[in-house]
Structures are given as C-alpha cells and as structure tokens.
Coordinates of C-alpha atoms in Angstrom, one line a residue:
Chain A
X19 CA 152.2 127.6 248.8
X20 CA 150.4 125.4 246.9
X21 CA 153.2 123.7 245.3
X22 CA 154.0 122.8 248.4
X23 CA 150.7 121.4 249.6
X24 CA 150.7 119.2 246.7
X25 CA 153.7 117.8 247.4
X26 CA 153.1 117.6 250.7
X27 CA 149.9 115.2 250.3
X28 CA 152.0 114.0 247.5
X29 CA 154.7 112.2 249.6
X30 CA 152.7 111.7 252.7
X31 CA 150.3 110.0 251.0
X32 CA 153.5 107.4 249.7
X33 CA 154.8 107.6 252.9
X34 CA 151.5 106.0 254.5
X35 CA 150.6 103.7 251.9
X36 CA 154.3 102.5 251.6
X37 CA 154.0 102.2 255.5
X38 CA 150.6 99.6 255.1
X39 CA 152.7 97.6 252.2
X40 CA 155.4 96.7 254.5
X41 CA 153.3 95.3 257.1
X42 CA 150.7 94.1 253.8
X43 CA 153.4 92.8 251.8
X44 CA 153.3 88.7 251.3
X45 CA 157.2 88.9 250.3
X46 CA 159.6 89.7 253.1
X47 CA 161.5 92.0 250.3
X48 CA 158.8 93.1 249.3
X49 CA 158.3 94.7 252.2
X50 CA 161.6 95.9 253.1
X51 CA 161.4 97.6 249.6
X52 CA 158.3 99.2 250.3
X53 CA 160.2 100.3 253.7
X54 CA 162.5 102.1 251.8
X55 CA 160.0 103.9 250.0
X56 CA 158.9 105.0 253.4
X57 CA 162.3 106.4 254.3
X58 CA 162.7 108.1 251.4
X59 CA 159.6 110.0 251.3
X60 CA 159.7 111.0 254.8
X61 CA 163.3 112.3 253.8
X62 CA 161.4 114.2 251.2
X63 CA 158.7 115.5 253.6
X64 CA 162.0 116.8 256.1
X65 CA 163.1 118.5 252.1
X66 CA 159.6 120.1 252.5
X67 CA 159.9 121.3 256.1
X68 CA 163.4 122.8 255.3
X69 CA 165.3 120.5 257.0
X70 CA 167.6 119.4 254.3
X71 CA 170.4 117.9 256.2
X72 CA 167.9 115.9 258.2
X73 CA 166.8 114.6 255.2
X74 CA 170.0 113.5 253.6
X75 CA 171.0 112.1 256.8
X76 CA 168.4 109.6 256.8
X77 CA 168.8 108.8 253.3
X78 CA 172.5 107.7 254.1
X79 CA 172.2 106.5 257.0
X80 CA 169.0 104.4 257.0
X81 CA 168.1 104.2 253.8
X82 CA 172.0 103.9 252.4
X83 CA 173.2 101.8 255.1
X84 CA 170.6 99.9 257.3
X85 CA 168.0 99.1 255.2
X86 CA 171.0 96.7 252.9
X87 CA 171.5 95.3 256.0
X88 CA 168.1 94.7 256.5
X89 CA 167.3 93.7 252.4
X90 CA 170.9 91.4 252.9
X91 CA 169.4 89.2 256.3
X92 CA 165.8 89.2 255.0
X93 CA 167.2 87.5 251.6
X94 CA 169.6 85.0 253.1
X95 CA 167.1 83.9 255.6
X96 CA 165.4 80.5 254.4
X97 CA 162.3 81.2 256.4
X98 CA 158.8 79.9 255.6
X99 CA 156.7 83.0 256.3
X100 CA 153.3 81.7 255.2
X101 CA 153.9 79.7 258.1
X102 CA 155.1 82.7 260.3
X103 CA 152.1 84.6 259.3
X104 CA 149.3 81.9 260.9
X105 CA 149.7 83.5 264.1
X106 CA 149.7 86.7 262.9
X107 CA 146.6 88.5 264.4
X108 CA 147.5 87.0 268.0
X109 CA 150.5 89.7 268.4
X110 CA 147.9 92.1 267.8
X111 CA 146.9 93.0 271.3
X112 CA 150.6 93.4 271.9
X113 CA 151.3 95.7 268.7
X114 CA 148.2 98.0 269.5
X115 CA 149.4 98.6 272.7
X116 CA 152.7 99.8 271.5
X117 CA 150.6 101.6 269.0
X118 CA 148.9 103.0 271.8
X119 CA 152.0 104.2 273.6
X120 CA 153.6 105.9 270.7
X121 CA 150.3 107.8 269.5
X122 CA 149.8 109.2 273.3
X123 CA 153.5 110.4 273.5
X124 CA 153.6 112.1 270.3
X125 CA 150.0 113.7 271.5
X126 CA 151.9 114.5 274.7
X127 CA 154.9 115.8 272.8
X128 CA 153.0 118.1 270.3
X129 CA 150.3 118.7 272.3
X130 CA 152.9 120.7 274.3
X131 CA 152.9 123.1 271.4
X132 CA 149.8 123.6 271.0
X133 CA 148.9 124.1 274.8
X134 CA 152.0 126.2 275.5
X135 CA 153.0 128.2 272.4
X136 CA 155.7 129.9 274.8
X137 CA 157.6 126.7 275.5
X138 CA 159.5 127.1 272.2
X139 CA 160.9 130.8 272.9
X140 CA 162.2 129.8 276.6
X141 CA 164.3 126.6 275.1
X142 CA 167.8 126.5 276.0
X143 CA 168.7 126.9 272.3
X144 CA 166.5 128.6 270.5
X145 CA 166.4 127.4 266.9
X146 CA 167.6 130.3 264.8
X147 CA 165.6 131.4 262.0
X148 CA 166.2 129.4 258.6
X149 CA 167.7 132.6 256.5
X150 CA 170.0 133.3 259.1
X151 CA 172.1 130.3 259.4
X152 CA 172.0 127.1 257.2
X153 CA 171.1 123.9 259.3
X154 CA 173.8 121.9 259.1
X155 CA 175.7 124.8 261.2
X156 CA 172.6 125.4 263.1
X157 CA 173.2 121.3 264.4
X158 CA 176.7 121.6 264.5
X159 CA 176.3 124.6 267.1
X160 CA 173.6 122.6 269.5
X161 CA 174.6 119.5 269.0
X162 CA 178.5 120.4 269.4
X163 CA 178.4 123.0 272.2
X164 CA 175.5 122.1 274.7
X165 CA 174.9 118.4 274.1
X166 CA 178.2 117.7 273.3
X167 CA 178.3 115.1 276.6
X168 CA 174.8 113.2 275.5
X169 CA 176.1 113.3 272.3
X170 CA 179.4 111.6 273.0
X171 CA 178.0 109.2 275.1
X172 CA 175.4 107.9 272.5
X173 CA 178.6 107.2 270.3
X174 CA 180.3 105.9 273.1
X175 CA 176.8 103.4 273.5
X176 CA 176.9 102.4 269.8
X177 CA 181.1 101.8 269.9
X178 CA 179.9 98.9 273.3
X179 CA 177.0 97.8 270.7
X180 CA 179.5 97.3 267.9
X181 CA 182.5 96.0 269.6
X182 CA 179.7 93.4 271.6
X183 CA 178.5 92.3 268.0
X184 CA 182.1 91.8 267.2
X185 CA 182.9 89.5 270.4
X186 CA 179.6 87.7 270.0
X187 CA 180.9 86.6 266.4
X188 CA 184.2 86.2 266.3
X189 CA 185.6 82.4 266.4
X190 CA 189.8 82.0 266.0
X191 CA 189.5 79.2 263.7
X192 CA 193.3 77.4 264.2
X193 CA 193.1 75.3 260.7
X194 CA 192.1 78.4 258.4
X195 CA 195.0 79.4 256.0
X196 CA 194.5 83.6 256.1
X197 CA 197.4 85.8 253.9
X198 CA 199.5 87.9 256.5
X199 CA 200.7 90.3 253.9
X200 CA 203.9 91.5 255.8
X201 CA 204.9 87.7 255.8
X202 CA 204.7 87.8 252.5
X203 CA 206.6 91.0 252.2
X204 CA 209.4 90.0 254.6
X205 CA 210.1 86.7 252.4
X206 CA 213.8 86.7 250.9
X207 CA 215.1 84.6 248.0
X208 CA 216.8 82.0 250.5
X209 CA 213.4 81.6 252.2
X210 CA 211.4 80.9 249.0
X211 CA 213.7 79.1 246.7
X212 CA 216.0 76.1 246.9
X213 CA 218.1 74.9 244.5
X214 CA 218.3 71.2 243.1
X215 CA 220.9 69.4 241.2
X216 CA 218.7 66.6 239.4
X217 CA 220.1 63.9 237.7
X218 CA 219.4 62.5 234.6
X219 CA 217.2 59.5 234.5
X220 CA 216.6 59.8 238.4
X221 CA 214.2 62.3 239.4
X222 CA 214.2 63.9 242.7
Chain B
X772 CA 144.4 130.2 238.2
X773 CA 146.5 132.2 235.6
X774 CA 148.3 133.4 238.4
X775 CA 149.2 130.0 239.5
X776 CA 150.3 128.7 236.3
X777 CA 152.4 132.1 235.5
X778 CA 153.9 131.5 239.5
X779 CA 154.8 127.9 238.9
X780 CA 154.5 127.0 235.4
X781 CA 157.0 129.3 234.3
X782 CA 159.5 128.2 236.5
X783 CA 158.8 124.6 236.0
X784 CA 159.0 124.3 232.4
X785 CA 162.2 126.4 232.6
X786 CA 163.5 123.4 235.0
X787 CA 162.1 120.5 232.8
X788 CA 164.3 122.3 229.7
X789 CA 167.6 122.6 231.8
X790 CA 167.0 119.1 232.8
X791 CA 166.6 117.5 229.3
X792 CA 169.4 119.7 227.9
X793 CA 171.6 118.4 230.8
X794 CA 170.8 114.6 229.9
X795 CA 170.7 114.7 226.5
X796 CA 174.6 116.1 227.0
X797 CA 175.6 113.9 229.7
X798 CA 174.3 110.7 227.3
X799 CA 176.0 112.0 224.2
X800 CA 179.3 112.6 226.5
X801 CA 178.4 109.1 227.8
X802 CA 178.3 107.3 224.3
X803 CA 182.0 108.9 223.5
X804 CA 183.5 108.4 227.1
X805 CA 182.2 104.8 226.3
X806 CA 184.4 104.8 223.1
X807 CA 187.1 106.8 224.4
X808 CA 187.4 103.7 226.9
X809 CA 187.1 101.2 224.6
X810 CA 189.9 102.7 222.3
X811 CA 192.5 103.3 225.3
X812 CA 192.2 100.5 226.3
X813 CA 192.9 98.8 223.0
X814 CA 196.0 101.4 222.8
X815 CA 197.4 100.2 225.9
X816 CA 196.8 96.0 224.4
X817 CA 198.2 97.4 220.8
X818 CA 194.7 96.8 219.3
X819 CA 193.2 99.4 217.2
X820 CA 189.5 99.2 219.2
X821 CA 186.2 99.6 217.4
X822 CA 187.1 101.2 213.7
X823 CA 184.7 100.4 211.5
X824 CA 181.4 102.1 212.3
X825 CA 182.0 105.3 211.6
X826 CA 185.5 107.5 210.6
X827 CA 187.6 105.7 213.5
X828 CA 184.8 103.9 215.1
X829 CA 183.0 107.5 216.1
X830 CA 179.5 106.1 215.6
X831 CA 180.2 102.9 217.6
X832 CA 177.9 103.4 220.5
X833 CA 175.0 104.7 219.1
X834 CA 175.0 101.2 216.7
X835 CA 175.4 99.5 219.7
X836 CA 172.1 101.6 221.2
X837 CA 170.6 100.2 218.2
X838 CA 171.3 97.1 218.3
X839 CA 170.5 96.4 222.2
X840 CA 167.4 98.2 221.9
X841 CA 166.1 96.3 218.8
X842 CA 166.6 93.0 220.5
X843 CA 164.1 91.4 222.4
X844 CA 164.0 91.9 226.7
X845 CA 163.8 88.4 228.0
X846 CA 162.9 87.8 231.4
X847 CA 163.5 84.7 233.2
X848 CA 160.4 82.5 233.9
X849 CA 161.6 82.5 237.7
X850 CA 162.3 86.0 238.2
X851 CA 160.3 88.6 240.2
X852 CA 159.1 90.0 237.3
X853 CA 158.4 93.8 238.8
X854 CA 161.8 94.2 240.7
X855 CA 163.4 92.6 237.7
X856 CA 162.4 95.5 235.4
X857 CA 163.0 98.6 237.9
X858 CA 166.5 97.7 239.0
X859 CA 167.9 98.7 235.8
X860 CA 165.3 101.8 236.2
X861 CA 166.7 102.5 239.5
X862 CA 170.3 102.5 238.7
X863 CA 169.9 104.6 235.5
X864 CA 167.7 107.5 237.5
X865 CA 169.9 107.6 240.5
X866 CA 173.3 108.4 238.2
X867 CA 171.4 110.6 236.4
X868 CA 169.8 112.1 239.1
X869 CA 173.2 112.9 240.8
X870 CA 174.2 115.4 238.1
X871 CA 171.3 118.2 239.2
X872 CA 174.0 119.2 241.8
X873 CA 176.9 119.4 239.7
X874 CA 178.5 122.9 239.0
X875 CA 179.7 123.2 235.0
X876 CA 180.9 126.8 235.7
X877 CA 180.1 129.5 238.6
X878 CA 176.5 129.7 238.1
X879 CA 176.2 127.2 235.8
X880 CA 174.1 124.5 237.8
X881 CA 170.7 123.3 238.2
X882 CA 170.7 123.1 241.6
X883 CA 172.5 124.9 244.2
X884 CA 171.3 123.4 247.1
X885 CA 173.1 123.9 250.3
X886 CA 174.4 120.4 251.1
X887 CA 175.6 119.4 247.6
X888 CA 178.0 117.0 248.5
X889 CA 175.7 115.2 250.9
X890 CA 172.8 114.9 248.1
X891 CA 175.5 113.2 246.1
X892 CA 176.7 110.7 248.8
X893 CA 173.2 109.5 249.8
X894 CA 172.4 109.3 245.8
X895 CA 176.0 107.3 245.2
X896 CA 175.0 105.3 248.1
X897 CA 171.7 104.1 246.5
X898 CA 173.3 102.2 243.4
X899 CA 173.5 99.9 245.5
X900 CA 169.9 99.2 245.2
X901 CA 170.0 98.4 241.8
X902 CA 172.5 95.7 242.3
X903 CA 170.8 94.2 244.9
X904 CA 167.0 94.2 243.3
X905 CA 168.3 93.0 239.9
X906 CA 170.5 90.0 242.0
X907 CA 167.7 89.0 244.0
X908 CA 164.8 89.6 241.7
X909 CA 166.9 87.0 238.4
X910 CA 166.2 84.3 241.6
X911 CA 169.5 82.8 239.9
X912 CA 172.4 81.9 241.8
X913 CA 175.3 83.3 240.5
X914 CA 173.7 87.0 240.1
X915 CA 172.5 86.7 243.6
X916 CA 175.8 85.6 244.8
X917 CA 177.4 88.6 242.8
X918 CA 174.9 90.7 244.1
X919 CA 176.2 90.4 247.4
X920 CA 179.4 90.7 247.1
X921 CA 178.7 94.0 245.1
X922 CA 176.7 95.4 247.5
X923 CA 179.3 94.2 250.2
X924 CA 181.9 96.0 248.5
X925 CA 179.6 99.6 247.8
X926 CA 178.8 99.7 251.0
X927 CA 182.4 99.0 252.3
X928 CA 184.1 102.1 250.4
X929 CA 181.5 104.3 251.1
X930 CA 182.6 104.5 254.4
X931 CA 186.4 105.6 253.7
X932 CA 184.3 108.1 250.5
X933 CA 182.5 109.6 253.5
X934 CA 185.6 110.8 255.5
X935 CA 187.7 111.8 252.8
X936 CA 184.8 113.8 252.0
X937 CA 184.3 115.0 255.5
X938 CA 188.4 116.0 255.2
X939 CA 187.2 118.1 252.3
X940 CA 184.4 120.0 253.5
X941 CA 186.2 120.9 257.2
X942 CA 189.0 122.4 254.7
X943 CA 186.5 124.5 252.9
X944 CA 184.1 125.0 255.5
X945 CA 181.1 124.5 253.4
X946 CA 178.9 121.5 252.0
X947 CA 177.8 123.7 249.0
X948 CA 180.0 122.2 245.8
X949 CA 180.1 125.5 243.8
X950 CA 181.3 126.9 247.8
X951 CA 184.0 123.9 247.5
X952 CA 185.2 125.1 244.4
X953 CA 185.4 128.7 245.1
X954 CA 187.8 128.2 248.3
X955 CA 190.1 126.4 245.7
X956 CA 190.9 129.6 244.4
X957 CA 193.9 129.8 246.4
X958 CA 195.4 126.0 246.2
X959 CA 193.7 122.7 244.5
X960 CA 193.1 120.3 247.6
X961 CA 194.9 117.5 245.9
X962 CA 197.6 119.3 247.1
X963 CA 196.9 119.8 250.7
X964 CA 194.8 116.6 250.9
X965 CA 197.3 114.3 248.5
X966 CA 196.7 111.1 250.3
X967 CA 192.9 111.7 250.7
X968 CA 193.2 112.2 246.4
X969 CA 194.4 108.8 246.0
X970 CA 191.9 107.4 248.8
X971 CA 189.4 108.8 247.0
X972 CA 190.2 107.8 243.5
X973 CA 191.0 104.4 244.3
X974 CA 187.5 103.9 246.4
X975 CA 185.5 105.8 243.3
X976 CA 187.1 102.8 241.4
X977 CA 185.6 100.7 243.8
X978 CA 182.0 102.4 244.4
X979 CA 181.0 102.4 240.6
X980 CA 182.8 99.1 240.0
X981 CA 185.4 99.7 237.9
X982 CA 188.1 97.2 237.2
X983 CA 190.4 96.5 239.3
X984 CA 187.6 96.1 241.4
X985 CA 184.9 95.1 238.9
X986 CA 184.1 91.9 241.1
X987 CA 180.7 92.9 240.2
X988 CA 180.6 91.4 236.8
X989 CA 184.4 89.5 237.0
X990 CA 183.3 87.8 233.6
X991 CA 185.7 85.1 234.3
X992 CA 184.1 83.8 237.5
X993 CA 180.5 85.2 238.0
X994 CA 179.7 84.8 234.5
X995 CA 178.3 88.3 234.3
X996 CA 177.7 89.4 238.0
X997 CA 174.4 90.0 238.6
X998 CA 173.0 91.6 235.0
X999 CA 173.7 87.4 234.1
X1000 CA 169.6 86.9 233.6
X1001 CA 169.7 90.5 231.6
X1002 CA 169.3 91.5 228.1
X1003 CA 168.8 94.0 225.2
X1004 CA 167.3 97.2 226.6
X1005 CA 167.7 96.3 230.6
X1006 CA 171.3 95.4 230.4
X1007 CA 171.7 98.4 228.4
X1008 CA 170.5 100.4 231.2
X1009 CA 172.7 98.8 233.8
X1010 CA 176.0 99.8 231.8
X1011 CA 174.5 103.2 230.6
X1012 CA 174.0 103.7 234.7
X1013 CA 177.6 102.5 235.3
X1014 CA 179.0 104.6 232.8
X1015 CA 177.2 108.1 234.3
X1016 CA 177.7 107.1 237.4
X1017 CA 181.7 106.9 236.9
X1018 CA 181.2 110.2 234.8
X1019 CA 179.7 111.6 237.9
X1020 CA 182.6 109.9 240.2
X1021 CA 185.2 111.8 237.8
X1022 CA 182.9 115.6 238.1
X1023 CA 183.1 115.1 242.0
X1024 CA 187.1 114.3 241.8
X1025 CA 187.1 117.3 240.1
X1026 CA 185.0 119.5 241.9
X1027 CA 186.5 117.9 245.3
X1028 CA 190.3 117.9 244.6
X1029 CA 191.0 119.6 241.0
X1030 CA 189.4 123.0 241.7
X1031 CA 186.0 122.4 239.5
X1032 CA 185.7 125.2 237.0
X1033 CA 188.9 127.0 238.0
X1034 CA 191.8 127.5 235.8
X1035 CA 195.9 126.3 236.7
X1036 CA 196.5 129.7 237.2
X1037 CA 194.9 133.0 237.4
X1038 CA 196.1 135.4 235.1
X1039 CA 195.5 136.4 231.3
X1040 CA 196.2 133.2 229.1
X1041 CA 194.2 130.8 231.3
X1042 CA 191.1 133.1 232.5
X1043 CA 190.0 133.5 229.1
X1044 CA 189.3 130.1 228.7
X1045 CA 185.4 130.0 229.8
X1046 CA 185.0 128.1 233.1
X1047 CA 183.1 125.0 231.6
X1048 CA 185.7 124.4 229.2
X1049 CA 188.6 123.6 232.4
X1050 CA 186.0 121.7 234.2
X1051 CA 185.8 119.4 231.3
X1052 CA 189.0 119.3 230.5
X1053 CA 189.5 118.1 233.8
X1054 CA 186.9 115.1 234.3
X1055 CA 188.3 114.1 230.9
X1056 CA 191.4 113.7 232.3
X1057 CA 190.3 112.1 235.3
X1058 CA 188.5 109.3 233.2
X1059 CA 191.9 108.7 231.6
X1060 CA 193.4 107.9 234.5
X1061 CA 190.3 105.4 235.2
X1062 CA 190.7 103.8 231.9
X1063 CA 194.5 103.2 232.3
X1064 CA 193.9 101.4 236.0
X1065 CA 191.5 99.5 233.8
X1066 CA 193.9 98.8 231.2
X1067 CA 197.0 98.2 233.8
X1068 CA 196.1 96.7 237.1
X1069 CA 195.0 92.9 237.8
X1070 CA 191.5 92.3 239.4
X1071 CA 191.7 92.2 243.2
X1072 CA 190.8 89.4 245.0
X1073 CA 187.9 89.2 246.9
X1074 CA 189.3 89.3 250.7
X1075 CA 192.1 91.7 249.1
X1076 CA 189.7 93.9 248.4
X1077 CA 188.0 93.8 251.8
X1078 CA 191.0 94.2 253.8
X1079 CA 192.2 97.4 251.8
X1080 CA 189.1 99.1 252.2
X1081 CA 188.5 98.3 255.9
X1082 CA 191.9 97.7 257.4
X1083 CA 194.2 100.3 255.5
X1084 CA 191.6 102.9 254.1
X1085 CA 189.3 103.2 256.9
X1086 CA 191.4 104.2 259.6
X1087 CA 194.1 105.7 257.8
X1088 CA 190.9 108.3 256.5
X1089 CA 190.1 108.7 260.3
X1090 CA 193.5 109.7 261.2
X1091 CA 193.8 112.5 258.5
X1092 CA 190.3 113.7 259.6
X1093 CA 192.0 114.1 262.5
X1094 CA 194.8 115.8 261.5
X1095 CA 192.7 117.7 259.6
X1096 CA 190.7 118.8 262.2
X1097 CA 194.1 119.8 264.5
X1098 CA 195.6 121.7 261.8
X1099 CA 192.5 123.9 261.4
X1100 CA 191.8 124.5 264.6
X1101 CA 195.6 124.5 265.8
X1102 CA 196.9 127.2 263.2
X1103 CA 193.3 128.7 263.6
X1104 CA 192.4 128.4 260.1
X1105 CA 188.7 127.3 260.6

C-alpha cells in the first residue's frame, strides 16, 4: 500500500501545482504546457485507482488531441497578454463563484457516499468487481447496453457542433485554383497535347 | 522497514534491470537499423553508403554518436531556453517509453498491461509534443512554420491509425498485444484486414515522419523542419527518437498484422526457431519495406498529403470498421 500512497501524493501533488502554474504562468504556452502536465497526472492518478482505460482515454483524447489544438491557437494568436492580465483580479468575483458552484456539487455528489453507503449497491448497474471483468468491457457493457440512447445522442450533439464549425468557416472562394484529381485522371493525350508544325526562322 | 524494502525493493530493482537491458538493445538495434537505412538506400541510388568506419561501415553510427556528442549544444539567443532543451527530452522518452508494452516472445514483456494497444496510441500520439515545443520554443520562423505542419499532419493520421486499430482489436477481441498475437494463431490479420495493412503502413509512414511524408524536415524547403535552431547532442536526440519511434511503428505492424512472435507455420521446422527470433525477423523486414518507400517514392505535397489522409483514408477506415463489425456479429464470430 505504501507504494501507492507515495505515488498517490506523488502525482497529486503535480497535478495541483501544475493546476496553479497554468493560471500562474506569465506565458500563454507556458501555461497550456503546464495544463498538460495536469492531464497527464490525473491520467496517472485514474492508473492508481485502477481505471486504466479511463486514463488512456484522456491521454488521447485530451491530452493527444485537444490540448494541440489548444497549444496550436494559443501560439498563432498575436495577443498582448500583459495587457490582458491588468484586469485580471476584477473577474475574480465571477471565477469564485464558479468555484463555489463546482466545490458544492462535488460535496453534493460525494457527500452522497458518504451519507448513504447503500446508494452504490441499489445502482442500475452495479460496477462489477475489478478481477472479474477488465474495464474496458466493464464500459462497453453500461455504456453499450443501458445508455446506449444518451450515448448516441451526445455523438449525435458533437456531429451538430462539428458540422456547425464547418458551415461557420467555410467560404467557396471562385478564383482559387484547387487539383480535382479525377480531372486529372480522366485527361487523354488529345486533351493535353497539340501538335505544331513550326517553321524555320518564324516562330509560332 | 526491511519488510518494505524486501516487498518493493526487490521487485523494483528487478524492473529497473529489464528496463536498461531493453534500452541498451533497442539503441544498439537503433545504431544498425540507422546503417542498414543508410546502406539500402545507397543500394537502391548504386552508391556503396558509409564504408569506411569500420569492415563495411559497421561502426558508422556509434562515430557519428561521437562526434555529435563532442560538439558544442548551441542555443539560439531568442529561444525559450527551458522548452528548447526538453523537446528533444520529450521525444526521446516517449519512443522509448512505448517499448515497455511490447511483446518479444510469449512472456517476454515488461509490461502486460491490459490495454496495450491503447498505451501505445496515447504514447505515439504525444510525439507530437516534441515537435511542437522544439518549433515554438527556436522562436524562428521556418521551424515554427514546420512545426505546424508536422503537428498538422501527426495529428491527421492518427485518426485513420486509430480505426485500423479499432478493426484489429474487434477481430481479436482483446486490447492486450501479447492477446493480439495469440488469436493470430490461426491466420495473420494482414490477410483478413489487407487494406487496413496498407492503411496502416502508409499512415505509420506518415506518424513518425518518414519520407514520402518527411514534410517535417523536407530539407529542400524548410531548411531542416523544425530541429533548424538544433545541434550536437539535442539534434541527436530528435533523430535517435525518430528512429525508435519508427522501430516501434515496425514492432506494432508486426504485432498487429504479421502475427508477433508466431512462426509461418506451425509444425516442426519452424516451431523450433525460438519466438523472439520470428518477431525480429519480422520488424526487420518491415523496416525494409520503410526504407525502400524511402528510397522509391517522391515527397508528397503538402495538400496531397492532407487530402489522402482525410478524404480517402479516413472514411474508407470507417467503412471497414463497419464491415468489420457486420461480419462479426453477422457470422457470429464475436
């Protein structure tokens, strides 16, 4: 057990200090680097908890995919954030309020299992012990069988997100030369190639 | 306090040892796959490649160790100076750290964690990092421009890497790789999954930057990508990374498609061949086939590139997932 403690306070510890960097942070990358510190050692704390495909999920996902996107706007953006940073304490009523609201729902949320220990045996799905059946099949049985409508309408939300971005973005340009490949392909000799007689001293 | 260093000491000096061995034989595998490129490649131009250090050039790379490490690591007077000296770090640690999943033989792995193939996928999907920080930190134009192209591209062919995967795993029903091997006992899944092999190949190619898709570095138009502000020891790094990484992109080919550690055929000639030895064999040839792309096909162009990996890999993965998914299920093979 103690191995585990250790790494416990080990990552946590990085998790929470990386945390205070990327709101610390005087560089914009900086920070979203120190962000994916964060996401990475949460990733290990779900390693620690035994939730392994959790873990590698967020890895990919946020740390593989959204936080480039993230690095990739913060570094093309030509902002001067000294100058975004004067007003900086007068969001803070705002942010401790949303602080407030996510600290009381957590409370609410684990609080549950601490007030009612019995609430997790009478769950719809019981989670099935970890030697019994590996968690990625443990997910694929909930999240597949009995939430298979949520979970196909969340897909079905980001699909409207992405295809929105797309229509927000996209501008037919008429004057833009673009390679249609099966033009190119369908070309024959006649098409591409003419023949000249030129004669001598006269050009064409 | 003797009982915790017997309980855990034991078992983590044990780990350390497998570890080192393992790296110390992927970097010496590394320094020859290096020349081994270097030489077909020359075969395929009619040029005898590096000769001279060495009986046929044997000790080429380890001179060339020498001589990057003994020159002097010069960092621009612009650069971020802290980002500028881990992104070479990062990219070395993730390829190496990829190969603690990888099954030599049955049994012979460090570790045999349940979702293998994931662990590799979220670890290929970091190198991006590397080639972002070093792009952004050489505050230089042409590495940052490379940089984002690079990353552009990872990120791209990731996406078509993770369905052929997903293909995969349905088919053997398991995201352990020494699993994935062992359900190729009865046919390779290049056979079954042929189109998927080539996907896969071709967006490995991509993912670790090889030509034809080495827009990364593209010496003849980014200068040097984005290891441009690099020398001595840190550009060493970035190709040591590139080349383990593309070792690592060859053992999951292997493991994926080619049956890992099993032999052609099971019966008497083959089995006694230990395990190790066919999986080997096969990454080997798997390399070939990277250096001869390298040696025979034209660098794609930028836009090419795109378009193959989003408008005829991408969906053309999705529709054999599907397909892959009605087969099981329809012939009730799951």
């Amino acid at each position: 057990m103690i191995a585990t403690a250790i790494a416990f306070y080990l990552f946590a510890a990085i998790t929470v200090a990386a945390g205070f960097m990327v709101i610390a942070a005087r560089n914009p990358v900086h920070s979203v680097l120190f962000l994916i510190l964060a996401f990475f050692n949460a990733a290990a704390l779900f390693v620690l908890m035994g939730a392994e495909f959790l873990a590698l999920i967020l890895v990919i996902v946020y740390v593989g995919a959204v936080a480039v996107l993230f690095l990739f706007v913060v570094m093309m953006l030509d902002i001067d954030f000294s100058e975004l940073r004067e007003g900086f304490l007068q969001y803070l009523p705002v942010g401790a309020l949303v602080g407030i609201i996510l600290l009381i729902e957590l409370l609410l949320v684990l609080g549950a299992w601490v007030i009612a220990p019995e609430a997790a045996s009478i769950a719809a799905s019981p989670t099935p012990a970890i030697t019994d059946i590996d968690n990625t099949r443990a997910l694929g049985h909930i999240v597949y069988t009995q939430y298979v409508y949520p979970f196909q309408a969340a897909g079905l939300i980001l699909l409207v997100a992405m295809i929105g971005a797309i229509v927000l973005t996209l501008r037919h340009k008429p004057n833009v030369k673009r390679q249609v490949i099966a033009d190119q392909v369908a070309r024959t000799r006649e098409q591409a190639v003419e023949m000249k007689k030129v004669e001598p001293g006269q050009g064409l | 306090m003797t009982d915790i260093l017997v309980a855990y000491g034991i078992p983590l000096a044990i780990i350390v040892a497998q570890s080192l061995a393992l790296i110390v034989a992927i970097l010496l595998v590394t320094a020859y796959v290096l020349l081994a490129d270097r030489k077909i490649w020359a075969a395929v131009q009619l040029r005898r490649g590096p000769n001279v250090v060495g009986a046929f050039g044997l000790l080429q790379s380890f001179a060339d160790l020498l001589k990057f490490i003994f020159k002097e690591v010069i960092v621009p007077a612009g650069a971020n100076k802290g980002i500028f000296l881990i992104a070479p770090l990062v990219t070395v640690t993730l390829a190496l750290s990829g190969w603690a999943v990888i099954p030599l033989d049955a049994k012979l792995v460090i570790s045999d964690i349940n979702v293998g193939v994931l662990y590799i996928f979220a670890i290929s999907s970091l190198g991006v990092y590397g080639v972002i920080m070093a792009g952004w930190a050489s505050n230089s134009k042409y590495p940052f421009l490379s940089a984002l192209r690079a990353a552009a591209q990872m990120v791209s062919y990731e996406v078509s890497i993770g369905f052929v995967i997903v293909c995969v795993l349905m088919t053997a029903g398991t995201l352990n790789l020494s699993e994935i091997v062992e359900a190729q006992k009865t046919v390779w899944y290049f056979i079954p999954h042929l189109p998927m092999f080539a996907i896969f190949f071709i967006s490995a190619l991509a993912e670790t930057n090889r030509p034809p898709f080495d827009l990364v570095e593209a010496e003849s138009e980014l200068v040097a990508g984005f290891m441009v502000e690099y020398s001595s020891s840190t550009y060493m790094m970035f190709m040591l990374g590139e080349y383990v990484s593309i070792l690592l992109m060859c053992a999951m080919t292997t493991i994926l498609f080619l049956g890992g550690w099993l032999p052609p055929f099971d019966i008497a000639p083959f089995t006694w061949v230990p395990g190790i030895v066919w999986f080997l064999l096969k990454v080997f040839a798997v390399f070939f086939m990277f250096a001869m792309v390298k040696a025979f096909v034209p660098r794609y162009r930028y836009d090419q590139l795109m378009r193959l990996g989003w408008k005829v890999f991408l969906p053309f993965s999705l529709f054999w997932v599907v397909l892959t998914a009605g087969v099981l299920v329809g012939f009730d093979l799951v």
